Amino acid sequence: MTTKIYAHRGASKYAPENTMPAFQLALEMKADGIETDVQLTKDGVPILIHDEKLKRTTNGTGLVQDYTLEELKELDAGSWFSKSYQGTKLVTLEELLQWIKPTSLFLNIELKNNIIDYENLEKIVYNLVVTYGMLGRTVFSSFNKNSIRRLHKLDKNVNACFLTSRKIRRLKHFLRSIGATGVHAKYRLINTDFVSECKRHGFDLRVYTVNKPFSIVRCYQLGCTAIFTDVPDVAYDLYEKLPLETKYKRKNPFRRR
Ligand code: G3P
Ligand code: MG
């Protein structure tokens, strides 16, 4: 398969985002990888939750960074989604790494440090990924360009992509200057010129969040590196139905490293 399917926060259309049921479903739905969001607890533990605040996806209130892991583990991260997920717990990055390691899934760890720039987040997360031997299957990403710079400083060969919802001027110059291996771009930025520019310079291009069948197929046809989708089952079925020449159009991966 050329364009990879990453389950966005797990299979988040069908189970509470960034929880084990959502990750497990993504695996069952034959996703190629999982995208997840990382924030830091008061005691410095990377935990998987999209928002800085607890309110939307748990029964807690206030900021994630004001609670210890032990306190956060008391929360219910499933009831907001549906009664049948009552009692679902927040997951640490370490728990996800333990689970994902024996699978063949790829992993995208999105560092959520564009609002709160958590101290040492890059180092803590990077070291955990190394400890679990998952560096080869992991791409890091952030909307915070300084975070990409810090990751690159830690490891010159790190696979780290800049996240953006805005057009980047002087793409090659910008991505090289921060040490990014590619870009994770909002779907509305995608067009043939942008895709060609990424291909020409050997940058990965992953696209978020692609849920509509038309948009999913368009990303396949353009030969994007990957899509992030809440519906990995739909994306898989659409891929299966593609004509062979579209499926295997792109022989070589974008990135030349
Ligand atoms: O990493 C792709 C995508 O998840 C970025 O936006 O807000 O869904 O984390 P968001
Ligand atoms: Mg994300």
PDB file of C-alpha atoms and ligand atoms in Angstrom:
ATOM      1  CA  MET A   1       0.000   0.000   0.000  1.00  0.00           C
ATOM      2  CA  THR A   2       1.358   3.422  -0.846  1.00  0.00           C
ATOM      3  CA  THR A   3      -0.726   6.032   1.004  1.00  0.00           C
ATOM      4  CA  LYS A   4      -0.835   4.960   4.657  1.00  0.00           C
ATOM      5  CA  ILE A   5      -3.950   5.170   6.804  1.00  0.00           C
ATOM      6  CA  TYR A   6      -3.409   6.589  10.316  1.00  0.00           C
ATOM      7  CA  ALA A   7      -6.357   6.337  12.695  1.00  0.00           C
ATOM      8  CA  HIS A   8      -6.781   9.872  14.031  1.00  0.00           C
ATOM      9  CA  ARG A   9      -6.808   9.689  17.874  1.00  0.00           C
ATOM     10  CA  GLY A  10      -7.533   5.983  17.215  1.00  0.00           C
ATOM     11  CA  ALA A  11     -10.737   5.028  15.394  1.00  0.00           C
ATOM     12  CA  SER A  12     -12.288   8.083  17.010  1.00  0.00           C
ATOM     13  CA  LYS A  13     -15.592   8.019  15.151  1.00  0.00           C
ATOM     14  CA  TYR A  14     -16.474   4.758  16.929  1.00  0.00           C
ATOM     15  CA  ALA A  15     -14.858   4.970  20.386  1.00  0.00           C
ATOM     16  CA  PRO A  16     -13.666   7.721  22.744  1.00  0.00           C
ATOM     17  CA  GLU A  17     -10.633   9.442  21.204  1.00  0.00           C
ATOM     18  CA  ASN A  18      -7.134   8.607  22.449  1.00  0.00           C
ATOM     19  CA  THR A  19      -8.283   5.640  24.549  1.00  0.00           C
ATOM     20  CA  MET A  20      -7.427   1.934  24.329  1.00  0.00           C
ATOM     21  CA  PRO A  21     -10.800   0.962  22.787  1.00  0.00           C
ATOM     22  CA  ALA A  22     -10.186   3.489  19.975  1.00  0.00           C
ATOM     23  CA  PHE A  23      -6.645   2.184  19.391  1.00  0.00           C
ATOM     24  CA  GLN A  24      -7.779  -1.460  19.495  1.00  0.00           C
ATOM     25  CA  LEU A  25     -10.536  -0.744  16.958  1.00  0.00           C
ATOM     26  CA  ALA A  26      -8.024   0.949  14.648  1.00  0.00           C
ATOM     27  CA  LEU A  27      -5.937  -2.224  14.674  1.00  0.00           C
ATOM     28  CA  GLU A  28      -9.007  -4.368  13.955  1.00  0.00           C
ATOM     29  CA  MET A  29      -9.996  -2.028  11.107  1.00  0.00           C
ATOM     30  CA  LYS A  30      -6.582  -2.627   9.509  1.00  0.00           C
ATOM     31  CA  ALA A  31      -5.226   0.900   9.911  1.00  0.00           C
ATOM     32  CA  ASP A  32      -1.514   1.204   9.100  1.00  0.00           C
ATOM     33  CA  GLY A  33      -0.876   3.505  12.023  1.00  0.00           C
ATOM     34  CA  ILE A  34      -2.203   5.510  14.926  1.00  0.00           C
ATOM     35  CA  GLU A  35      -2.082   9.243  15.547  1.00  0.00           C
ATOM     36  CA  THR A  36      -2.266  10.408  19.151  1.00  0.00           C
ATOM     37  CA  ASP A  37      -1.886  13.646  21.115  1.00  0.00           C
ATOM     38  CA  VAL A  38       0.434  14.024  24.100  1.00  0.00           C
ATOM     39  CA  GLN A  39       0.247  16.438  27.045  1.00  0.00           C
ATOM     40  CA  LEU A  40       2.262  16.342  30.278  1.00  0.00           C
ATOM     41  CA  THR A  41       0.921  15.648  33.779  1.00  0.00           C
ATOM     42  CA  LYS A  42       1.942  17.641  36.870  1.00  0.00           C
ATOM     43  CA  ASP A  43       4.463  14.901  37.694  1.00  0.00           C
ATOM     44  CA  GLY A  44       5.944  14.935  34.178  1.00  0.00           C
ATOM     45  CA  VAL A  45       4.263  11.881  32.646  1.00  0.00           C
ATOM     46  CA  PRO A  46       3.237  12.011  28.957  1.00  0.00           C
ATOM     47  CA  ILE A  47      -0.485  11.298  28.751  1.00  0.00           C
ATOM     48  CA  LEU A  48      -2.726  10.899  25.703  1.00  0.00           C
ATOM     49  CA  ILE A  49      -5.332  13.643  25.556  1.00  0.00           C
ATOM     50  CA  HIS A  50      -6.030  16.196  22.838  1.00  0.00           C
ATOM     51  CA  ASP A  51      -7.028  19.256  24.871  1.00  0.00           C
ATOM     52  CA  GLU A  52      -5.026  21.075  27.541  1.00  0.00           C
ATOM     53  CA  LYS A  53      -8.260  21.052  29.550  1.00  0.00           C
ATOM     54  CA  LEU A  54      -9.994  17.957  30.881  1.00  0.00           C
ATOM     55  CA  LYS A  55     -13.582  19.087  30.422  1.00  0.00           C
ATOM     56  CA  ARG A  56     -14.457  17.943  26.883  1.00  0.00           C
ATOM     57  CA  THR A  57     -13.261  14.321  27.055  1.00  0.00           C
ATOM     58  CA  THR A  58     -13.333  13.417  30.761  1.00  0.00           C
ATOM     59  CA  ASN A  59     -15.441  14.027  33.859  1.00  0.00           C
ATOM     60  CA  GLY A  60     -12.673  16.247  35.264  1.00  0.00           C
ATOM     61  CA  THR A  61     -12.187  20.004  35.193  1.00  0.00           C
ATOM     62  CA  GLY A  62      -9.178  22.295  34.881  1.00  0.00           C
ATOM     63  CA  LEU A  63      -5.855  21.724  33.169  1.00  0.00           C
ATOM     64  CA  VAL A  64      -4.124  18.380  32.606  1.00  0.00           C
ATOM     65  CA  GLN A  65      -0.843  19.913  33.835  1.00  0.00           C
ATOM     66  CA  ASP A  66      -2.357  20.619  37.270  1.00  0.00           C
ATOM     67  CA  TYR A  67      -2.963  16.947  38.101  1.00  0.00           C
ATOM     68  CA  THR A  68      -0.676  14.020  38.856  1.00  0.00           C
ATOM     69  CA  LEU A  69      -0.959  10.793  36.876  1.00  0.00           C
ATOM     70  CA  GLU A  70      -2.563   9.094  39.876  1.00  0.00           C
ATOM     71  CA  GLU A  71      -5.262  11.770  40.010  1.00  0.00           C
ATOM     72  CA  LEU A  72      -5.853  11.661  36.248  1.00  0.00           C
ATOM     73  CA  LYS A  73      -6.213   7.867  36.323  1.00  0.00           C
ATOM     74  CA  GLU A  74      -9.284   8.310  38.560  1.00  0.00           C
ATOM     75  CA  LEU A  75     -11.148  10.084  35.754  1.00  0.00           C
ATOM     76  CA  ASP A  76     -13.706   8.653  33.361  1.00  0.00           C
ATOM     77  CA  ALA A  77     -12.621   9.300  29.760  1.00  0.00           C
ATOM     78  CA  GLY A  78     -15.412   7.334  28.100  1.00  0.00           C
ATOM     79  CA  SER A  79     -18.837   8.448  29.365  1.00  0.00           C
ATOM     80  CA  TRP A  80     -18.790  11.729  27.399  1.00  0.00           C
ATOM     81  CA  PHE A  81     -18.727   9.601  24.228  1.00  0.00           C
ATOM     82  CA  SER A  82     -21.293   6.980  25.177  1.00  0.00           C
ATOM     83  CA  LYS A  83     -22.595   5.198  28.244  1.00  0.00           C
ATOM     84  CA  SER A  84     -21.171   1.931  26.967  1.00  0.00           C
ATOM     85  CA  TYR A  85     -17.642   3.329  27.427  1.00  0.00           C
ATOM     86  CA  GLN A  86     -18.201   4.388  31.028  1.00  0.00           C
ATOM     87  CA  GLY A  87     -15.090   3.775  33.144  1.00  0.00           C
ATOM     88  CA  THR A  88     -12.613   4.020  30.254  1.00  0.00           C
ATOM     89  CA  LYS A  89      -9.334   5.426  31.578  1.00  0.00           C
ATOM     90  CA  LEU A  90      -6.868   7.939  30.194  1.00  0.00           C
ATOM     91  CA  VAL A  91      -3.823   6.206  28.705  1.00  0.00           C
ATOM     92  CA  THR A  92      -0.169   7.101  29.225  1.00  0.00           C
ATOM     93  CA  LEU A  93       2.210   7.182  26.264  1.00  0.00           C
ATOM     94  CA  GLU A  94       4.123   4.341  27.907  1.00  0.00           C
ATOM     95  CA  GLU A  95       0.996   2.158  28.010  1.00  0.00           C
ATOM     96  CA  LEU A  96       0.405   2.833  24.315  1.00  0.00           C
ATOM     97  CA  LEU A  97       4.014   1.974  23.464  1.00  0.00           C
ATOM     98  CA  GLN A  98       3.740  -1.316  25.375  1.00  0.00           C
ATOM     99  CA  TRP A  99       0.592  -2.195  23.442  1.00  0.00           C
ATOM    100  CA  ILE A 100       1.752  -1.086  19.989  1.00  0.00           C
ATOM    101  CA  LYS A 101       5.236  -2.613  20.105  1.00  0.00           C
ATOM    102  CA  PRO A 102       4.215  -6.221  19.200  1.00  0.00           C
ATOM    103  CA  THR A 103       1.855  -5.028  16.428  1.00  0.00           C
ATOM    104  CA  SER A 104       3.124  -3.744  13.088  1.00  0.00           C
ATOM    105  CA  LEU A 105       1.362  -0.391  13.470  1.00  0.00           C
ATOM    106  CA  PHE A 106       3.124   2.889  12.764  1.00  0.00           C
ATOM    107  CA  LEU A 107       2.810   5.664  15.316  1.00  0.00           C
ATOM    108  CA  ASN A 108       2.443   9.426  15.039  1.00  0.00           C
ATOM    109  CA  ILE A 109       2.986  11.185  18.339  1.00  0.00           C
ATOM    110  CA  GLU A 110       1.670  14.720  18.140  1.00  0.00           C
ATOM    111  CA  LEU A 111       3.299  16.866  20.815  1.00  0.00           C
ATOM    112  CA  LYS A 112       0.569  19.202  22.030  1.00  0.00           C
ATOM    113  CA  ASN A 113       2.894  22.020  22.970  1.00  0.00           C
ATOM    114  CA  ASN A 114       1.659  24.874  20.816  1.00  0.00           C
ATOM    115  CA  ILE A 115      -0.519  26.307  23.625  1.00  0.00           C
ATOM    116  CA  ILE A 116       1.438  25.167  26.711  1.00  0.00           C
ATOM    117  CA  ASP A 117       5.108  24.686  25.850  1.00  0.00           C
ATOM    118  CA  TYR A 118       5.746  21.876  28.381  1.00  0.00           C
ATOM    119  CA  GLU A 119       9.348  21.859  29.583  1.00  0.00           C
ATOM    120  CA  ASN A 120      11.379  18.879  28.343  1.00  0.00           C
ATOM    121  CA  LEU A 121       8.401  17.289  26.566  1.00  0.00           C
ATOM    122  CA  GLU A 122      10.542  16.384  23.540  1.00  0.00           C
ATOM    123  CA  LYS A 123      13.251  14.730  25.622  1.00  0.00           C
ATOM    124  CA  ILE A 124      10.811  12.770  27.809  1.00  0.00           C
ATOM    125  CA  VAL A 125       8.781  11.496  24.844  1.00  0.00           C
ATOM    126  CA  TYR A 126      11.805  10.784  22.641  1.00  0.00           C
ATOM    127  CA  ASN A 127      13.535   8.770  25.391  1.00  0.00           C
ATOM    128  CA  LEU A 128      10.409   6.658  25.975  1.00  0.00           C
ATOM    129  CA  VAL A 129      10.110   5.873  22.262  1.00  0.00           C
ATOM    130  CA  VAL A 130      13.781   4.846  22.200  1.00  0.00           C
ATOM    131  CA  THR A 131      13.340   2.688  25.320  1.00  0.00           C
ATOM    132  CA  TYR A 132      10.537   0.776  23.592  1.00  0.00           C
ATOM    133  CA  GLY A 133      12.544   0.399  20.356  1.00  0.00           C
ATOM    134  CA  MET A 134       9.823   2.222  18.432  1.00  0.00           C
ATOM    135  CA  LEU A 135      11.892   4.980  16.806  1.00  0.00           C
ATOM    136  CA  GLY A 136      11.820   3.287  13.400  1.00  0.00           C
ATOM    137  CA  ARG A 137       8.014   3.180  13.332  1.00  0.00           C
ATOM    138  CA  THR A 138       7.386   6.604  14.883  1.00  0.00           C
ATOM    139  CA  VAL A 139       6.951  10.046  13.408  1.00  0.00           C
ATOM    140  CA  PHE A 140       6.774  12.989  15.807  1.00  0.00           C
ATOM    141  CA  SER A 141       4.809  16.118  14.936  1.00  0.00           C
ATOM    142  CA  SER A 142       3.976  19.511  16.381  1.00  0.00           C
ATOM    143  CA  PHE A 143       2.385  22.839  15.454  1.00  0.00           C
ATOM    144  CA  ASN A 144       5.262  24.381  17.435  1.00  0.00           C
ATOM    145  CA  LYS A 145       8.256  24.883  15.136  1.00  0.00           C
ATOM    146  CA  ASN A 146      10.625  25.296  18.082  1.00  0.00           C
ATOM    147  CA  SER A 147       9.607  21.851  19.280  1.00  0.00           C
ATOM    148  CA  ILE A 148      10.621  20.349  15.916  1.00  0.00           C
ATOM    149  CA  ARG A 149      13.927  22.215  16.236  1.00  0.00           C
ATOM    150  CA  ARG A 150      14.452  20.770  19.727  1.00  0.00           C
ATOM    151  CA  LEU A 151      13.687  17.223  18.526  1.00  0.00           C
ATOM    152  CA  HIS A 152      16.155  17.639  15.678  1.00  0.00           C
ATOM    153  CA  LYS A 153      18.758  18.847  18.152  1.00  0.00           C
ATOM    154  CA  LEU A 154      18.230  15.683  20.226  1.00  0.00           C
ATOM    155  CA  ASP A 155      18.633  13.438  17.186  1.00  0.00           C
ATOM    156  CA  LYS A 156      19.697  14.650  13.736  1.00  0.00           C
ATOM    157  CA  ASN A 157      17.935  11.666  12.121  1.00  0.00           C
ATOM    158  CA  VAL A 158      14.652  12.004  13.977  1.00  0.00           C
ATOM    159  CA  ASN A 159      11.509  11.687  11.889  1.00  0.00           C
ATOM    160  CA  ALA A 160       9.654  14.880  12.852  1.00  0.00           C
ATOM    161  CA  CYS A 161       7.074  16.762  10.803  1.00  0.00           C
ATOM    162  CA  PHE A 162       5.726  20.276  11.092  1.00  0.00           C
ATOM    163  CA  LEU A 163       1.958  20.505  11.520  1.00  0.00           C
ATOM    164  CA  THR A 164       0.150  23.300   9.777  1.00  0.00           C
ATOM    165  CA  SER A 165      -3.277  24.597   8.855  1.00  0.00           C
ATOM    166  CA  ARG A 166      -1.701  27.482   6.891  1.00  0.00           C
ATOM    167  CA  LYS A 167       0.228  27.640   3.665  1.00  0.00           C
ATOM    168  CA  ILE A 168       3.974  27.612   4.248  1.00  0.00           C
ATOM    169  CA  ARG A 169       6.004  30.095   2.246  1.00  0.00           C
ATOM    170  CA  ARG A 170       9.420  28.930   1.018  1.00  0.00           C
ATOM    171  CA  LEU A 171       8.545  25.366   2.025  1.00  0.00           C
ATOM    172  CA  LYS A 172      11.943  23.761   1.390  1.00  0.00           C
ATOM    173  CA  HIS A 173      13.844  26.496   3.179  1.00  0.00           C
ATOM    174  CA  PHE A 174      11.472  26.520   6.142  1.00  0.00           C
ATOM    175  CA  LEU A 175      11.296  22.744   6.697  1.00  0.00           C
ATOM    176  CA  ARG A 176      15.061  22.351   6.326  1.00  0.00           C
ATOM    177  CA  SER A 177      15.689  25.236   8.710  1.00  0.00           C
ATOM    178  CA  ILE A 178      13.795  23.517  11.520  1.00  0.00           C
ATOM    179  CA  GLY A 179      15.023  19.996  10.681  1.00  0.00           C
ATOM    180  CA  ALA A 180      11.617  18.622   9.666  1.00  0.00           C
ATOM    181  CA  THR A 181      11.334  15.531   7.469  1.00  0.00           C
ATOM    182  CA  GLY A 182       7.992  16.669   6.120  1.00  0.00           C
ATOM    183  CA  VAL A 183       4.718  18.362   6.753  1.00  0.00           C
ATOM    184  CA  HIS A 184       1.401  17.293   8.248  1.00  0.00           C
ATOM    185  CA  ALA A 185      -1.085  19.576   6.513  1.00  0.00           C
ATOM    186  CA  LYS A 186      -4.762  20.359   6.827  1.00  0.00           C
ATOM    187  CA  TYR A 187      -6.761  18.874   3.956  1.00  0.00           C
ATOM    188  CA  ARG A 188      -7.812  22.218   2.500  1.00  0.00           C
ATOM    189  CA  LEU A 189      -4.148  23.042   1.740  1.00  0.00           C
ATOM    190  CA  ILE A 190      -3.760  20.060  -0.558  1.00  0.00           C
ATOM    191  CA  ASN A 191      -3.437  20.565  -4.296  1.00  0.00           C
ATOM    192  CA  THR A 192      -1.271  19.110  -7.054  1.00  0.00           C
ATOM    193  CA  ASP A 193       1.353  21.875  -6.776  1.00  0.00           C
ATOM    194  CA  PHE A 194       1.810  21.379  -3.045  1.00  0.00           C
ATOM    195  CA  VAL A 195       2.033  17.600  -3.407  1.00  0.00           C
ATOM    196  CA  SER A 196       4.587  17.947  -6.259  1.00  0.00           C
ATOM    197  CA  GLU A 197       6.653  20.408  -4.257  1.00  0.00           C
ATOM    198  CA  CYS A 198       6.849  17.968  -1.332  1.00  0.00           C
ATOM    199  CA  LYS A 199       7.741  15.084  -3.657  1.00  0.00           C
ATOM    200  CA  ARG A 200      10.374  17.118  -5.468  1.00  0.00           C
ATOM    201  CA  HIS A 201      12.199  17.957  -2.256  1.00  0.00           C
ATOM    202  CA  GLY A 202      11.764  14.539  -0.659  1.00  0.00           C
ATOM    203  CA  PHE A 203       9.413  15.674   2.118  1.00  0.00           C
ATOM    204  CA  ASP A 204       6.703  13.464   3.574  1.00  0.00           C
ATOM    205  CA  LEU A 205       3.182  14.844   3.264  1.00  0.00           C
ATOM    206  CA  ARG A 206       0.529  13.512   5.603  1.00  0.00           C
ATOM    207  CA  VAL A 207      -2.932  15.045   5.551  1.00  0.00           C
ATOM    208  CA  TYR A 208      -5.476  15.681   8.330  1.00  0.00           C
ATOM    209  CA  THR A 209      -8.343  15.075   9.015  1.00  0.00           C
ATOM    210  CA  VAL A 210      -9.681  13.210   6.026  1.00  0.00           C
ATOM    211  CA  ASN A 211     -13.067  11.604   6.609  1.00  0.00           C
ATOM    212  CA  LYS A 212     -15.128  12.148   3.452  1.00  0.00           C
ATOM    213  CA  PRO A 213     -14.849   9.408   0.801  1.00  0.00           C
ATOM    214  CA  PHE A 214     -14.184  11.969  -1.962  1.00  0.00           C
ATOM    215  CA  SER A 215     -11.310  13.537   0.008  1.00  0.00           C
ATOM    216  CA  ILE A 216      -9.841  10.177   1.020  1.00  0.00           C
ATOM    217  CA  VAL A 217      -9.741   9.002  -2.620  1.00  0.00           C
ATOM    218  CA  ARG A 218      -8.278  12.353  -3.716  1.00  0.00           C
ATOM    219  CA  CYS A 219      -5.374  11.922  -1.275  1.00  0.00           C
ATOM    220  CA  TYR A 220      -4.770   8.417  -2.660  1.00  0.00           C
ATOM    221  CA  GLN A 221      -4.819   9.692  -6.229  1.00  0.00           C
ATOM    222  CA  LEU A 222      -2.428  12.526  -5.428  1.00  0.00           C
ATOM    223  CA  GLY A 223      -0.061  10.047  -3.787  1.00  0.00           C
ATOM    224  CA  CYS A 224       0.084  11.638  -0.332  1.00  0.00           C
ATOM    225  CA  THR A 225       2.309   9.785   2.141  1.00  0.00           C
ATOM    226  CA  ALA A 226      -0.591   9.221   4.549  1.00  0.00           C
ATOM    227  CA  ILE A 227      -3.962  10.411   5.727  1.00  0.00           C
ATOM    228  CA  PHE A 228      -5.233  10.883   9.270  1.00  0.00           C
ATOM    229  CA  THR A 229      -8.825   9.722   9.502  1.00  0.00           C
ATOM    230  CA  ASP A 230     -11.463   9.088  12.174  1.00  0.00           C
ATOM    231  CA  VAL A 231     -12.859   6.319   9.936  1.00  0.00           C
ATOM    232  CA  PRO A 232     -10.014   3.902   9.115  1.00  0.00           C
ATOM    233  CA  ASP A 233     -12.545   1.231   8.082  1.00  0.00           C
ATOM    234  CA  VAL A 234     -13.986   3.502   5.361  1.00  0.00           C
ATOM    235  CA  ALA A 235     -10.475   4.476   4.222  1.00  0.00           C
ATOM    236  CA  TYR A 236      -9.437   0.810   4.008  1.00  0.00           C
ATOM    237  CA  ASP A 237     -12.503  -0.177   1.938  1.00  0.00           C
ATOM    238  CA  LEU A 238     -11.954   2.731  -0.447  1.00  0.00           C
ATOM    239  CA  TYR A 239      -8.339   1.754  -0.891  1.00  0.00           C
ATOM    240  CA  GLU A 240      -9.292  -1.842  -1.677  1.00  0.00           C
ATOM    241  CA  LYS A 241     -11.616  -0.603  -4.432  1.00  0.00           C
ATOM    242  CA  LEU A 242      -9.001   1.588  -6.142  1.00  0.00           C
ATOM    243  CA  PRO A 243      -7.801   0.587  -9.602  1.00  0.00           C
ATOM    244  CA  LEU A 244      -4.377  -1.074  -9.481  1.00  0.00           C
ATOM    245  CA  GLU A 245      -2.621   1.727 -11.358  1.00  0.00           C
ATOM    246  CA  THR A 246      -3.676   4.246  -8.660  1.00  0.00           C
ATOM    247  CA  LYS A 247      -2.712   1.912  -5.823  1.00  0.00           C
ATOM    248  CA  TYR A 248       0.834   1.371  -7.009  1.00  0.00           C
ATOM    249  CA  LYS A 249       1.379   4.616  -8.913  1.00  0.00           C
ATOM    250  CA  ARG A 250       4.086   5.799  -6.571  1.00  0.00           C
ATOM    251  CA  LYS A 251       6.941   3.286  -6.521  1.00  0.00           C
ATOM    252  CA  ASN A 252       9.291   5.119  -4.191  1.00  0.00           C
ATOM    253  CA  PRO A 253       8.478   6.762  -0.885  1.00  0.00           C
ATOM    254  CA  PHE A 254       8.770  10.552  -0.928  1.00  0.00           C
ATOM    255  CA  ARG A 255      11.442  10.900   1.621  1.00  0.00           C
ATOM    256  CA  ARG A 256      15.068  10.493   0.648  1.00  0.00           C
ATOM    257  CA  ARG A 257      17.068  10.252   3.824  1.00  0.00           C
TER     258      ARG A 257
HETATM  259  O1  G3P B   1      -1.920  15.306  13.788  1.00  0.00           O
HETATM  260  C1  G3P B   1      -2.954  15.626  12.916  1.00  0.00           C
HETATM  261  C2  G3P B   1      -4.094  16.286  13.647  1.00  0.00           C
HETATM  262  O2  G3P B   1      -4.419  15.512  14.753  1.00  0.00           O
HETATM  263  C3  G3P B   1      -3.786  17.705  14.066  1.00  0.00           C
HETATM  264  O3  G3P B   1      -4.871  18.353  14.634  1.00  0.00           O
HETATM  265  O4  G3P B   1      -6.264  19.154  16.490  1.00  0.00           O
HETATM  266  O5  G3P B   1      -6.723  16.925  15.488  1.00  0.00           O
HETATM  267  O6  G3P B   1      -4.713  17.279  16.904  1.00  0.00           O
HETATM  268  P1  G3P B   1      -5.671  17.897  15.943  1.00  0.00           P
HETATM  269 MG    MG B   2      -3.657  15.376  16.782  1.00  0.00          MG
END
